mmCIF file of C-alpha atoms in Angstrom:
data_model
loop_
_atom_site.group_PDB
_atom_site.id
_atom_site.type_symbol
_atom_site.label_atom_id
_atom_site.label_comp_id
_atom_site.label_asym_id
_atom_site.label_seq_id
_atom_site.Cartn_x
_atom_site.Cartn_y
_atom_site.Cartn_z
ATOM 1 C CA UNK X 30 9.788 -36.856 -232.425
ATOM 2 C CA UNK X 31 11.077 -39.909 -234.250
ATOM 3 C CA UNK X 32 12.357 -42.740 -232.081
ATOM 4 C CA UNK X 33 15.103 -44.895 -233.570
ATOM 5 C CA UNK X 34 16.010 -48.289 -232.115
ATOM 6 C CA UNK X 35 19.593 -49.512 -232.256
ATOM 7 C CA UNK X 36 21.231 -52.741 -231.090
ATOM 8 C CA UNK X 37 24.265 -52.568 -228.860
ATOM 9 C CA UNK X 38 25.456 -50.704 -225.809
ATOM 10 C CA UNK X 39 25.187 -46.924 -226.228
ATOM 11 C CA UNK X 40 28.595 -45.270 -226.585
ATOM 12 C CA UNK X 41 27.795 -42.275 -224.398
ATOM 13 C CA UNK X 42 28.359 -43.512 -220.853
ATOM 14 C CA UNK X 43 27.082 -40.237 -219.382
ATOM 15 C CA UNK X 44 23.719 -40.751 -221.105
ATOM 16 C CA UNK X 45 23.516 -44.326 -219.810
ATOM 17 C CA UNK X 46 24.131 -43.183 -216.244
ATOM 18 C CA UNK X 47 21.674 -40.300 -216.638
ATOM 19 C CA UNK X 48 18.974 -42.703 -217.869
ATOM 20 C CA UNK X 49 19.379 -45.019 -214.877
ATOM 21 C CA UNK X 50 19.524 -42.027 -212.534
ATOM 22 C CA UNK X 51 16.413 -40.356 -213.976
ATOM 23 C CA UNK X 52 14.265 -43.457 -213.597
ATOM 24 C CA UNK X 53 15.428 -43.822 -209.996
ATOM 25 C CA UNK X 54 17.648 -46.876 -210.406
ATOM 26 C CA UNK X 55 20.403 -45.297 -208.338
ATOM 27 C CA UNK X 56 21.840 -48.565 -206.997
ATOM 28 C CA UNK X 57 23.168 -49.168 -210.513
ATOM 29 C CA UNK X 58 24.798 -45.753 -210.745
ATOM 30 C CA UNK X 59 26.680 -46.075 -207.451
ATOM 31 C CA UNK X 60 29.156 -48.375 -209.203
ATOM 32 C CA UNK X 61 29.076 -47.269 -212.837
ATOM 33 C CA UNK X 62 31.927 -49.582 -213.812
ATOM 34 C CA UNK X 63 29.810 -52.597 -212.820
ATOM 35 C CA UNK X 64 26.768 -51.295 -214.680
ATOM 36 C CA UNK X 65 28.776 -50.667 -217.849
ATOM 37 C CA UNK X 66 30.530 -54.056 -217.639
ATOM 38 C CA UNK X 67 27.152 -55.750 -217.205
ATOM 39 C CA UNK X 68 25.756 -53.941 -220.230
ATOM 40 C CA UNK X 69 28.732 -55.012 -222.354
ATOM 41 C CA UNK X 70 28.076 -58.658 -221.418
ATOM 42 C CA UNK X 71 24.376 -58.428 -222.267
ATOM 43 C CA UNK X 72 22.148 -58.105 -225.300
ATOM 44 C CA UNK X 73 21.132 -54.449 -225.410
ATOM 45 C CA UNK X 74 18.654 -52.514 -227.507
ATOM 46 C CA UNK X 75 18.513 -48.737 -227.114
ATOM 47 C CA UNK X 76 15.937 -46.130 -228.109
ATOM 48 C CA UNK X 77 17.031 -42.694 -229.288
ATOM 49 C CA UNK X 78 15.275 -39.419 -229.975
ATOM 50 C CA UNK X 79 17.819 -37.968 -232.380
ATOM 51 C CA UNK X 80 21.081 -38.316 -230.416
ATOM 52 C CA UNK X 81 19.434 -38.563 -227.001
ATOM 53 C CA UNK X 82 19.216 -41.950 -225.259
ATOM 54 C CA UNK X 83 15.591 -42.202 -224.096
ATOM 55 C CA UNK X 84 15.198 -45.920 -223.406
ATOM 56 C CA UNK X 85 17.062 -49.177 -223.060
ATOM 57 C CA UNK X 86 16.391 -52.871 -222.605
ATOM 58 C CA UNK X 87 19.023 -55.334 -221.427
ATOM 59 C CA UNK X 88 18.776 -59.101 -221.509
ATOM 60 C CA UNK X 89 21.007 -62.031 -220.664
ATOM 61 C CA UNK X 90 20.563 -65.137 -222.793
ATOM 62 C CA UNK X 91 22.209 -68.296 -224.030
ATOM 63 C CA UNK X 92 20.381 -67.703 -227.307
ATOM 64 C CA UNK X 93 18.787 -71.140 -227.248
ATOM 65 C CA UNK X 94 16.783 -71.912 -224.124
ATOM 66 C CA UNK X 95 16.403 -68.851 -221.914
ATOM 67 C CA UNK X 96 16.067 -65.091 -222.245
ATOM 68 C CA UNK X 97 16.237 -63.169 -218.987
ATOM 69 C CA UNK X 98 15.189 -59.550 -219.288
ATOM 70 C CA UNK X 99 17.126 -57.653 -216.663
ATOM 71 C CA UNK X 100 16.442 -53.976 -217.337
ATOM 72 C CA UNK X 101 13.795 -51.991 -219.190
ATOM 73 C CA UNK X 102 14.060 -48.229 -218.734
ATOM 74 C CA UNK X 103 12.428 -45.271 -220.452
ATOM 75 C CA UNK X 104 12.948 -41.645 -219.465
ATOM 76 C CA UNK X 105 9.884 -40.345 -217.585
ATOM 77 C CA UNK X 106 9.037 -37.724 -220.245
ATOM 78 C CA UNK X 107 9.029 -40.464 -222.899
ATOM 79 C CA UNK X 108 6.920 -43.009 -221.025
ATOM 80 C CA UNK X 109 3.440 -43.966 -222.262
ATOM 81 C CA UNK X 110 4.512 -43.521 -225.888
ATOM 82 C CA UNK X 111 5.009 -47.250 -226.654
ATOM 83 C CA UNK X 112 8.793 -47.018 -226.408
ATOM 84 C CA UNK X 113 9.011 -49.538 -223.563
ATOM 85 C CA UNK X 114 6.577 -51.885 -225.260
ATOM 86 C CA UNK X 115 8.500 -51.634 -228.537
ATOM 87 C CA UNK X 116 11.826 -52.316 -226.816
ATOM 88 C CA UNK X 117 10.315 -55.369 -225.132
ATOM 89 C CA UNK X 118 8.691 -56.664 -228.325
ATOM 90 C CA UNK X 119 11.882 -56.200 -230.351
ATOM 91 C CA UNK X 120 14.002 -58.005 -227.746
ATOM 92 C CA UNK X 121 11.581 -60.934 -227.620
ATOM 93 C CA UNK X 122 11.338 -61.052 -231.428
ATOM 94 C CA UNK X 123 15.138 -61.296 -231.669
ATOM 95 C CA UNK X 124 14.948 -64.705 -229.953
ATOM 96 C CA UNK X 125 11.935 -66.460 -231.518
ATOM 97 C CA UNK X 126 13.102 -69.993 -230.702
ATOM 98 C CA UNK X 127 13.874 -69.330 -227.045
ATOM 99 C CA UNK X 128 11.076 -70.896 -225.006
ATOM 100 C CA UNK X 129 11.702 -69.384 -221.568
ATOM 101 C CA UNK X 130 11.373 -65.617 -221.526
ATOM 102 C CA UNK X 131 11.667 -64.357 -217.982
ATOM 103 C CA UNK X 132 11.812 -61.056 -216.143
ATOM 104 C CA UNK X 133 11.575 -59.901 -212.569
ATOM 105 C CA UNK X 134 9.988 -56.629 -211.587
ATOM 106 C CA UNK X 135 8.962 -54.867 -208.433
ATOM 107 C CA UNK X 136 5.466 -55.379 -207.088
ATOM 108 C CA UNK X 137 4.214 -51.954 -208.152
ATOM 109 C CA UNK X 138 0.809 -52.132 -209.837
ATOM 110 C CA UNK X 139 1.970 -49.917 -212.712
ATOM 111 C CA UNK X 140 4.910 -52.221 -213.545
ATOM 112 C CA UNK X 141 2.853 -55.377 -213.157
ATOM 113 C CA UNK X 142 0.037 -54.011 -215.318
ATOM 114 C CA UNK X 143 2.499 -52.995 -218.041
ATOM 115 C CA UNK X 144 4.155 -56.417 -218.270
ATOM 116 C CA UNK X 145 0.834 -58.242 -218.148
ATOM 117 C CA UNK X 146 -0.460 -56.004 -220.966
ATOM 118 C CA UNK X 147 2.643 -57.061 -222.932
ATOM 119 C CA UNK X 148 1.736 -60.740 -222.545
ATOM 120 C CA UNK X 149 3.748 -61.737 -219.475
ATOM 121 C CA UNK X 150 2.098 -63.737 -216.699
ATOM 122 C CA UNK X 151 3.070 -64.088 -213.071
ATOM 123 C CA UNK X 152 5.100 -67.274 -212.634
ATOM 124 C CA UNK X 153 2.592 -68.844 -210.260
ATOM 125 C CA UNK X 154 -0.043 -68.569 -212.999
ATOM 126 C CA UNK X 155 2.100 -70.401 -215.557
ATOM 127 C CA UNK X 156 2.701 -73.565 -213.568
ATOM 128 C CA UNK X 157 6.161 -72.495 -212.415
ATOM 129 C CA UNK X 158 7.728 -71.343 -209.189
ATOM 130 C CA UNK X 159 10.219 -68.504 -208.818
ATOM 131 C CA UNK X 160 12.819 -68.296 -206.075
ATOM 132 C CA UNK X 161 15.098 -65.550 -204.891
ATOM 133 C CA UNK X 162 18.424 -66.041 -203.134
ATOM 134 C CA UNK X 163 19.739 -63.617 -200.588
ATOM 135 C CA UNK X 164 23.181 -64.009 -199.083
#
Protein backbone atom coordinates (compact mmCIF):
# COMPACT_ATOMS: atom_id res chain seq x y z
CA UNK A 1 0.00 0.00 0.00
CA UNK A 2 1.34 3.39 -1.00
CA UNK A 3 -0.69 6.39 0.12
CA UNK A 4 -0.54 9.46 -2.11
CA UNK A 5 -1.69 12.88 -0.91
CA UNK A 6 -3.26 15.32 -3.35
CA UNK A 7 -4.57 18.86 -2.92
CA UNK A 8 -8.06 19.69 -4.09
CA UNK A 9 -11.53 18.24 -3.94
CA UNK A 10 -11.65 14.64 -5.19
CA UNK A 11 -13.42 14.34 -8.55
CA UNK A 12 -15.30 11.16 -7.70
CA UNK A 13 -18.36 12.35 -5.79
CA UNK A 14 -19.45 8.77 -5.06
CA UNK A 15 -16.15 8.12 -3.25
CA UNK A 16 -16.55 11.31 -1.22
CA UNK A 17 -20.03 10.30 -0.11
CA UNK A 18 -18.88 6.75 0.63
CA UNK A 19 -16.04 8.08 2.81
CA UNK A 20 -18.38 10.24 4.90
CA UNK A 21 -20.89 7.39 5.10
CA UNK A 22 -18.32 4.79 6.16
CA UNK A 23 -17.01 6.88 9.03
CA UNK A 24 -20.57 7.47 10.23
CA UNK A 25 -20.90 11.14 9.29
CA UNK A 26 -24.33 10.56 7.79
CA UNK A 27 -25.68 14.06 8.48
CA UNK A 28 -23.34 15.27 5.72
CA UNK A 29 -24.56 12.68 3.23
CA UNK A 30 -28.25 13.51 3.69
CA UNK A 31 -27.72 16.62 1.57
CA UNK A 32 -24.82 15.73 -0.72
CA UNK A 33 -25.13 18.96 -2.70
CA UNK A 34 -24.36 20.96 0.45
CA UNK A 35 -21.42 18.74 1.35
CA UNK A 36 -19.93 19.02 -2.14
CA UNK A 37 -20.48 22.80 -2.27
CA UNK A 38 -18.79 23.15 1.12
CA UNK A 39 -15.82 21.10 -0.05
CA UNK A 40 -15.45 23.27 -3.16
CA UNK A 41 -15.29 26.38 -0.96
CA UNK A 42 -12.67 24.88 1.35
CA UNK A 43 -9.02 23.92 1.30
CA UNK A 44 -8.98 20.15 0.83
CA UNK A 45 -6.24 17.55 0.96
CA UNK A 46 -7.11 13.96 0.06
CA UNK A 47 -5.34 10.65 0.65
CA UNK A 48 -5.49 7.90 -1.96
CA UNK A 49 -4.52 4.25 -2.05
CA UNK A 50 -4.09 3.93 -5.80
CA UNK A 51 -7.39 5.33 -7.12
CA UNK A 52 -9.33 4.81 -3.90
CA UNK A 53 -10.12 7.81 -1.67
CA UNK A 54 -9.14 6.68 1.84
CA UNK A 55 -8.91 9.97 3.73
CA UNK A 56 -9.66 13.66 3.54
CA UNK A 57 -9.08 16.84 5.51
CA UNK A 58 -11.06 20.03 4.93
CA UNK A 59 -10.25 23.45 6.30
CA UNK A 60 -11.65 26.95 6.00
CA UNK A 61 -9.14 29.78 6.18
CA UNK A 62 -8.47 33.37 5.26
CA UNK A 63 -4.86 32.32 4.68
CA UNK A 64 -3.52 34.94 7.05
CA UNK A 65 -4.95 34.80 10.56
CA UNK A 66 -7.09 31.70 11.07
CA UNK A 67 -7.24 28.09 9.93
CA UNK A 68 -10.36 26.21 10.96
CA UNK A 69 -10.14 22.48 10.43
CA UNK A 70 -13.66 21.28 9.76
CA UNK A 71 -13.33 17.64 8.72
CA UNK A 72 -10.71 14.93 9.10
CA UNK A 73 -11.84 11.50 7.92
CA UNK A 74 -10.02 8.23 7.27
CA UNK A 75 -11.71 5.00 6.23
CA UNK A 76 -11.87 2.59 9.20
CA UNK A 77 -9.63 -0.03 7.54
CA UNK A 78 -6.97 2.64 6.98
CA UNK A 79 -7.01 4.17 10.47
CA UNK A 80 -3.99 3.86 12.78
CA UNK A 81 -1.60 4.01 9.82
CA UNK A 82 -0.62 7.70 10.23
CA UNK A 83 -2.86 8.83 7.37
CA UNK A 84 -4.94 11.12 9.58
CA UNK A 85 -1.86 12.51 11.29
CA UNK A 86 -0.18 13.12 7.93
CA UNK A 87 -3.26 14.88 6.53
CA UNK A 88 -3.37 17.10 9.61
CA UNK A 89 0.36 17.87 9.53
CA UNK A 90 0.29 18.68 5.81
CA UNK A 91 -2.71 21.00 6.20
CA UNK A 92 -1.06 22.86 9.08
CA UNK A 93 2.26 23.06 7.22
CA UNK A 94 0.50 24.66 4.24
CA UNK A 95 -0.28 27.69 6.43
CA UNK A 96 2.90 28.31 8.47
CA UNK A 97 2.17 31.99 9.16
CA UNK A 98 -1.39 31.48 10.36
CA UNK A 99 -1.37 31.84 14.14
CA UNK A 100 -4.81 30.49 15.06
CA UNK A 101 -5.28 26.86 14.11
CA UNK A 102 -8.60 25.63 15.42
CA UNK A 103 -10.75 22.52 15.24
CA UNK A 104 -13.79 21.19 17.01
CA UNK A 105 -14.30 17.52 17.71
CA UNK A 106 -16.68 15.36 19.66
CA UNK A 107 -15.88 14.52 23.25
CA UNK A 108 -14.89 10.93 22.52
CA UNK A 109 -11.66 9.95 24.28
CA UNK A 110 -10.23 8.43 21.08
CA UNK A 111 -10.71 11.68 19.11
CA UNK A 112 -9.44 13.86 21.93
CA UNK A 113 -6.37 11.68 22.47
CA UNK A 114 -5.56 11.74 18.75
CA UNK A 115 -5.69 15.54 18.46
CA UNK A 116 -3.75 16.04 21.68
CA UNK A 117 -1.08 13.62 20.41
CA UNK A 118 -0.90 15.81 17.28
CA UNK A 119 -0.15 18.89 19.39
CA UNK A 120 -3.61 20.40 19.85
CA UNK A 121 -4.73 21.54 23.29
CA UNK A 122 -8.22 22.05 24.65
CA UNK A 123 -9.14 25.73 24.36
CA UNK A 124 -9.54 26.18 28.10
CA UNK A 125 -5.91 25.10 28.54
CA UNK A 126 -4.61 27.70 26.08
CA UNK A 127 -6.08 30.77 27.74
CA UNK A 128 -9.03 30.97 25.36
CA UNK A 129 -12.74 30.31 25.55
CA UNK A 130 -14.82 28.54 22.91
CA UNK A 131 -18.51 29.16 22.34
CA UNK A 132 -21.14 27.36 20.35
CA UNK A 133 -24.28 28.94 18.91
CA UNK A 134 -27.49 27.03 18.50
CA UNK A 135 -30.49 28.57 16.81
